[in-house]
Coordinates of C-alpha atoms in Angstrom, one line a residue:
X1 CA -0.1 -0.1 -0.1
X2 CA 1.4 3.4 -1.2
X3 CA 0.7 5.8 1.7
X4 CA 1.0 9.0 -0.7
X5 CA -1.9 7.6 -2.6
X6 CA -4.2 9.1 0.1
X7 CA -2.4 12.2 0.2
X8 CA -5.5 14.0 -1.7
X9 CA -8.0 12.6 0.7
X10 CA -6.0 13.5 3.9
X11 CA -5.4 17.1 2.6
X12 CA -8.9 17.4 1.8
X13 CA -9.9 16.4 5.1
X14 CA -7.4 19.1 6.7
X15 CA -9.2 21.8 4.7
X16 CA -12.5 20.9 6.0
X17 CA -13.8 18.7 3.0
X18 CA -17.3 17.4 3.9
X19 CA -17.1 13.6 2.7
X20 CA -20.0 11.2 2.9
X21 CA -20.0 7.8 5.0
X22 CA -18.5 5.8 2.2
X23 CA -14.7 6.8 3.2
X24 CA -15.7 6.4 7.0
X25 CA -16.9 3.0 6.2
X26 CA -13.8 2.2 4.0
X27 CA -11.4 3.4 6.9
X28 CA -13.4 1.0 9.3
X29 CA -13.3 -1.8 7.3
X30 CA -9.5 -1.1 6.2
X31 CA -8.6 -1.1 10.4
X32 CA -10.3 -4.4 10.7
X33 CA -8.9 -6.1 7.8
X34 CA -5.6 -5.0 9.2
X35 CA -6.3 -6.2 12.7
X36 CA -7.1 -9.8 11.0
X37 CA -3.7 -9.8 9.2
X38 CA -5.7 -9.9 5.8
X39 CA -3.3 -7.7 3.9
X40 CA -4.8 -8.5 0.3
X41 CA -8.1 -7.6 1.7
X42 CA -6.7 -4.4 3.4
X43 CA -4.9 -3.5 0.1
X44 CA -8.4 -3.7 -1.7
X45 CA -9.9 -1.2 0.6
X46 CA -6.9 0.7 0.6
X47 CA -7.1 1.2 -2.9
X48 CA -10.9 2.1 -2.8
X49 CA -10.4 4.7 -0.2
X50 CA -7.9 6.4 -2.3
X51 CA -9.9 7.1 -4.9
X52 CA -11.6 10.5 -5.5
X53 CA -14.7 10.8 -3.1
X54 CA -16.8 13.7 -4.0
X55 CA -17.9 16.2 -1.0
X56 CA -21.4 16.4 -0.2
X57 CA -22.0 20.1 0.5
X58 CA -25.6 19.4 1.9
X59 CA -27.7 16.4 3.0
X60 CA -27.9 13.9 0.3
X61 CA -31.3 12.1 0.0
X62 CA -30.8 8.8 -1.3
X63 CA -32.2 5.2 -1.9
X64 CA -30.7 2.1 -0.8
X65 CA -30.8 0.8 -4.1
X66 CA -29.6 4.0 -5.8
X67 CA -26.7 3.1 -8.2
X68 CA -24.0 5.0 -6.7
X69 CA -24.5 2.9 -3.7
X70 CA -23.8 -0.1 -5.6
X71 CA -20.1 -0.8 -4.9
X72 CA -20.9 -0.3 -1.2
X73 CA -24.1 -1.9 -0.9
X74 CA -22.9 -5.2 1.1
X75 CA -20.9 -2.8 3.5
X76 CA -24.1 -0.5 4.1
X77 CA -26.4 -3.6 4.8
X78 CA -23.4 -5.3 7.0
X79 CA -22.7 -2.3 9.0
X80 CA -26.4 -1.6 9.8
X81 CA -27.0 -5.0 11.0
X82 CA -27.9 -4.9 15.0
X83 CA -26.1 -8.0 16.0
X84 CA -28.4 -8.3 18.8
X85 CA -31.2 -10.8 19.9
X86 CA -33.6 -9.3 17.5
X87 CA -31.6 -9.0 14.2
X88 CA -32.8 -6.2 11.7
X89 CA -32.4 -6.1 8.4
X90 CA -32.8 -3.4 5.7
X91 CA -34.0 -3.3 2.1
X92 CA -34.3 -0.7 -0.6
X93 CA -37.5 1.5 -0.2
X94 CA -40.8 1.1 -2.2
X95 CA -40.3 3.7 -4.8
X96 CA -44.3 4.7 -4.7
X97 CA -43.6 5.9 -1.3
X98 CA -40.5 8.1 -2.1
X99 CA -42.4 11.1 -3.1
X100 CA -44.9 11.4 0.1
X101 CA -41.8 11.2 2.3
X102 CA -39.6 13.7 0.6
X103 CA -42.5 15.9 1.1
X104 CA -42.9 15.1 4.6
X105 CA -39.2 15.3 5.1
X106 CA -39.0 18.8 3.8
X107 CA -42.1 19.9 6.0
X108 CA -40.2 18.6 9.1
X109 CA -36.9 20.1 8.4
X110 CA -38.7 23.4 7.7
X111 CA -40.8 23.2 10.9
X112 CA -37.4 22.3 12.8
X113 CA -35.5 25.5 11.2
X114 CA -38.6 27.6 12.6
X115 CA -38.8 26.5 15.9
X116 CA -35.0 25.7 16.5
X117 CA -32.5 26.8 13.9
X118 CA -29.8 25.5 16.3
X119 CA -30.9 22.1 16.3
X120 CA -32.0 22.4 12.5
X121 CA -28.2 23.6 11.7
X122 CA -27.1 20.7 13.9
X123 CA -28.8 18.1 12.0
X124 CA -27.7 19.6 8.9
X125 CA -24.1 19.6 10.1
X126 CA -24.0 15.9 11.1
X127 CA -26.3 14.3 8.4
X128 CA -24.3 13.8 5.3
X129 CA -26.5 11.3 3.7
X130 CA -30.1 10.1 4.5
X131 CA -30.7 6.7 3.0
X132 CA -34.1 5.7 2.3
X133 CA -35.2 1.9 2.9
X134 CA -37.6 -0.2 4.1
X135 CA -37.6 -3.2 6.8
X136 CA -37.8 -7.0 6.1
X137 CA -41.5 -8.0 6.9
X138 CA -39.9 -11.5 7.8
X139 CA -37.9 -9.8 10.7
X140 CA -39.2 -10.1 14.1
X141 CA -38.7 -6.6 14.8
X142 CA -38.9 -4.2 11.8
X143 CA -36.1 -1.7 11.2
X144 CA -37.5 1.9 12.3
X145 CA -34.2 3.8 11.8
X146 CA -30.5 3.7 12.5
X147 CA -27.0 4.9 12.2
X148 CA -23.3 3.6 12.5
X149 CA -20.3 4.8 13.9
X150 CA -18.4 3.4 11.0
X151 CA -20.7 5.0 8.6
X152 CA -20.5 8.4 10.4
X153 CA -22.9 10.7 8.4
X154 CA -25.2 8.3 7.3
X155 CA -28.9 8.4 8.5
X156 CA -31.2 5.4 7.5
X157 CA -34.9 6.0 7.8
X158 CA -37.6 3.2 6.9
X159 CA -39.8 5.1 4.8
X160 CA -42.6 2.5 4.8
X161 CA -43.3 3.2 8.3
X162 CA -46.6 5.5 8.4
X163 CA -45.3 8.8 10.4
X164 CA -46.6 12.3 11.0
X165 CA -44.6 15.0 10.5
X166 CA -43.7 15.3 14.2
X167 CA -42.9 11.7 14.6
X168 CA -40.7 12.0 11.3
X169 CA -38.8 15.2 13.0
X170 CA -38.3 13.0 16.0
X171 CA -36.8 10.2 14.2
X172 CA -34.1 12.6 12.5
X173 CA -33.4 14.2 16.0
X174 CA -32.7 10.6 17.3
X175 CA -30.3 9.4 14.9
X176 CA -28.5 12.6 14.3
X177 CA -27.9 12.5 18.1
X178 CA -26.2 9.4 17.9
X179 CA -24.0 10.9 15.3
X180 CA -23.2 13.6 17.5
X181 CA -22.2 11.1 20.3
X182 CA -20.2 9.3 18.0
X183 CA -18.2 12.5 17.4
X184 CA -17.5 13.1 21.1
X185 CA -15.8 9.8 21.4
X186 CA -12.8 10.5 19.3
X187 CA -10.7 10.9 22.2
X188 CA -12.4 8.5 24.8
X189 CA -15.6 6.6 25.3
X190 CA -18.6 7.6 27.2
X191 CA -18.1 4.6 29.8
X192 CA -15.3 2.2 30.5
X193 CA -17.9 -0.7 31.4
X194 CA -17.3 -3.8 29.7
X195 CA -18.8 -4.7 26.6
X196 CA -19.9 -8.1 27.9
X197 CA -22.1 -6.9 30.7
X198 CA -25.6 -6.2 29.5
X199 CA -28.0 -4.2 31.3
X200 CA -31.9 -3.2 30.4
X201 CA -32.0 -0.6 27.9
X202 CA -34.8 2.0 27.8
X203 CA -35.4 2.0 24.0
X204 CA -34.6 -1.8 23.1
X205 CA -36.2 -5.2 24.1
X206 CA -32.6 -6.7 24.2
X207 CA -30.4 -5.9 27.1
X208 CA -27.5 -3.7 25.7
X209 CA -23.8 -2.8 26.8
X210 CA -23.6 0.1 28.9
X211 CA -22.2 2.1 26.2
X212 CA -25.9 1.5 24.4
X213 CA -27.7 2.2 27.5
X214 CA -25.6 5.7 27.6
X215 CA -26.6 6.5 24.0
X216 CA -30.4 5.4 24.5
X217 CA -30.6 7.8 27.3
X218 CA -28.8 10.9 26.0
X219 CA -30.8 10.4 22.9
X220 CA -33.9 10.4 24.8
X221 CA -33.2 13.6 26.3
X222 CA -32.5 15.1 23.0
X223 CA -35.9 14.2 21.9
X224 CA -37.2 15.3 24.8
X225 CA -35.7 18.6 24.2
X226 CA -37.0 18.8 20.5
X227 CA -40.6 18.1 21.5
X228 CA -40.5 20.5 24.4
X229 CA -39.4 23.3 22.0
X230 CA -41.8 22.3 19.3
X231 CA -44.7 22.7 21.9
X232 CA -43.5 26.1 23.2
X233 CA -43.6 27.5 19.6
X234 CA -47.3 27.4 19.4
X235 CA -46.9 26.6 15.9
X236 CA -48.5 23.3 16.1
X237 CA -52.1 22.5 15.4
X238 CA -54.1 20.3 17.7
X239 CA -53.5 16.9 16.6
X240 CA -49.4 17.7 16.1
X241 CA -49.7 19.2 19.6
X242 CA -51.0 16.1 21.3
X243 CA -48.2 13.6 19.3
X244 CA -45.6 15.9 20.7
X245 CA -47.3 16.1 24.3
X246 CA -47.1 12.0 24.2
X247 CA -43.4 11.7 22.7
X248 CA -42.3 14.3 25.4
X249 CA -43.8 12.1 28.1
X250 CA -42.4 8.9 26.7
X251 CA -38.9 10.5 26.3
X252 CA -38.9 11.8 29.6
X253 CA -39.8 8.3 30.8
X254 CA -37.4 6.6 28.9
X255 CA -34.4 9.0 29.9
X256 CA -35.8 8.2 33.7
X257 CA -35.4 4.6 33.1
X258 CA -32.0 4.9 31.5
X259 CA -30.6 7.4 34.0
X260 CA -31.4 5.0 36.7
X261 CA -29.3 1.9 35.1
X262 CA -26.4 4.2 34.5
X263 CA -26.4 5.9 37.9
X264 CA -26.6 2.1 39.3
X265 CA -24.2 0.7 36.9
X266 CA -22.4 3.1 35.1
X267 CA -18.6 3.7 34.8
X268 CA -18.5 7.4 33.3
X269 CA -15.6 8.8 31.5
X270 CA -15.1 12.6 32.1
X271 CA -16.8 12.8 28.6
X272 CA -19.8 10.9 29.5
X273 CA -20.0 12.6 32.9
X274 CA -20.0 15.9 31.2
X275 CA -22.6 14.7 28.3
X276 CA -24.9 13.2 30.7
X277 CA -24.9 16.0 33.1
X278 CA -26.0 18.4 30.1
X279 CA -28.7 16.1 29.2
X280 CA -30.1 15.8 32.7
X281 CA -30.2 19.5 32.9
X282 CA -32.5 19.7 29.9
X283 CA -35.0 17.2 31.7
X284 CA -34.6 17.6 35.2
X285 CA -32.9 21.2 35.8
X286 CA -32.5 20.1 39.8
X287 CA -31.0 16.6 38.9
X288 CA -27.2 15.6 39.6
X289 CA -25.0 12.6 39.0
X290 CA -24.5 10.7 42.1
X291 CA -22.7 7.4 40.7
X292 CA -18.8 7.0 40.5
X293 CA -17.1 8.5 37.7

């Protein structure tokens, strides 16, 4: 592998080039191949990583079956598998659903921009590629939406699910919050608990490692904040207001459940503690963490 072959990519990143998820995914696969001692596989991925990657100046909305994703389709599908008790799989979207989804997506983003320009701008900065998918009806639990730290910047949404504008906005905030947390963990993890130890999750049916509990808890606070901001805007009709109120209460309940698990079992890093403190303040201004750091 010729180190100079990726100089263009490295220099572009140093200059602030905004890339899509593919280079991040390829880099992750490269590290895995090298750790496995697979030199041939690593060389193949290195050559792909060295190839030119077009910048994405704004969020790209694309179907899983788009021809441009064909070379990386297997990587996308593999990295979005849950690996848990209830395995999920993703499939290309029903193209008859695409126009209505795009309409609703535009409406949700416009609404968020009106009520919280900061949160709207954060999503615009974090999400480089929104991938429209459908779930597998044979799965025991249908895929709703997701992201992966090894495909940083990608947000996958099952557009077959019927959602109101408020519900779609909540999904966007949810997955963008995961991406933000991934970015916060460049220097250190959120927790130091063993990944072999599993705990009840506020958002999943299957037990999860503490890092997953942290993500679910922090993301619940983020969604609580988004719903609370929507309600304070007085821009919602009665039906949307009811949905936002219900979501706000559910997010608070999920946060409280997750916080209880973290306070009892979590071993937080400085990064994790600071982030959880900020989340707690958003939901319960008087709450303070009480467990070990």
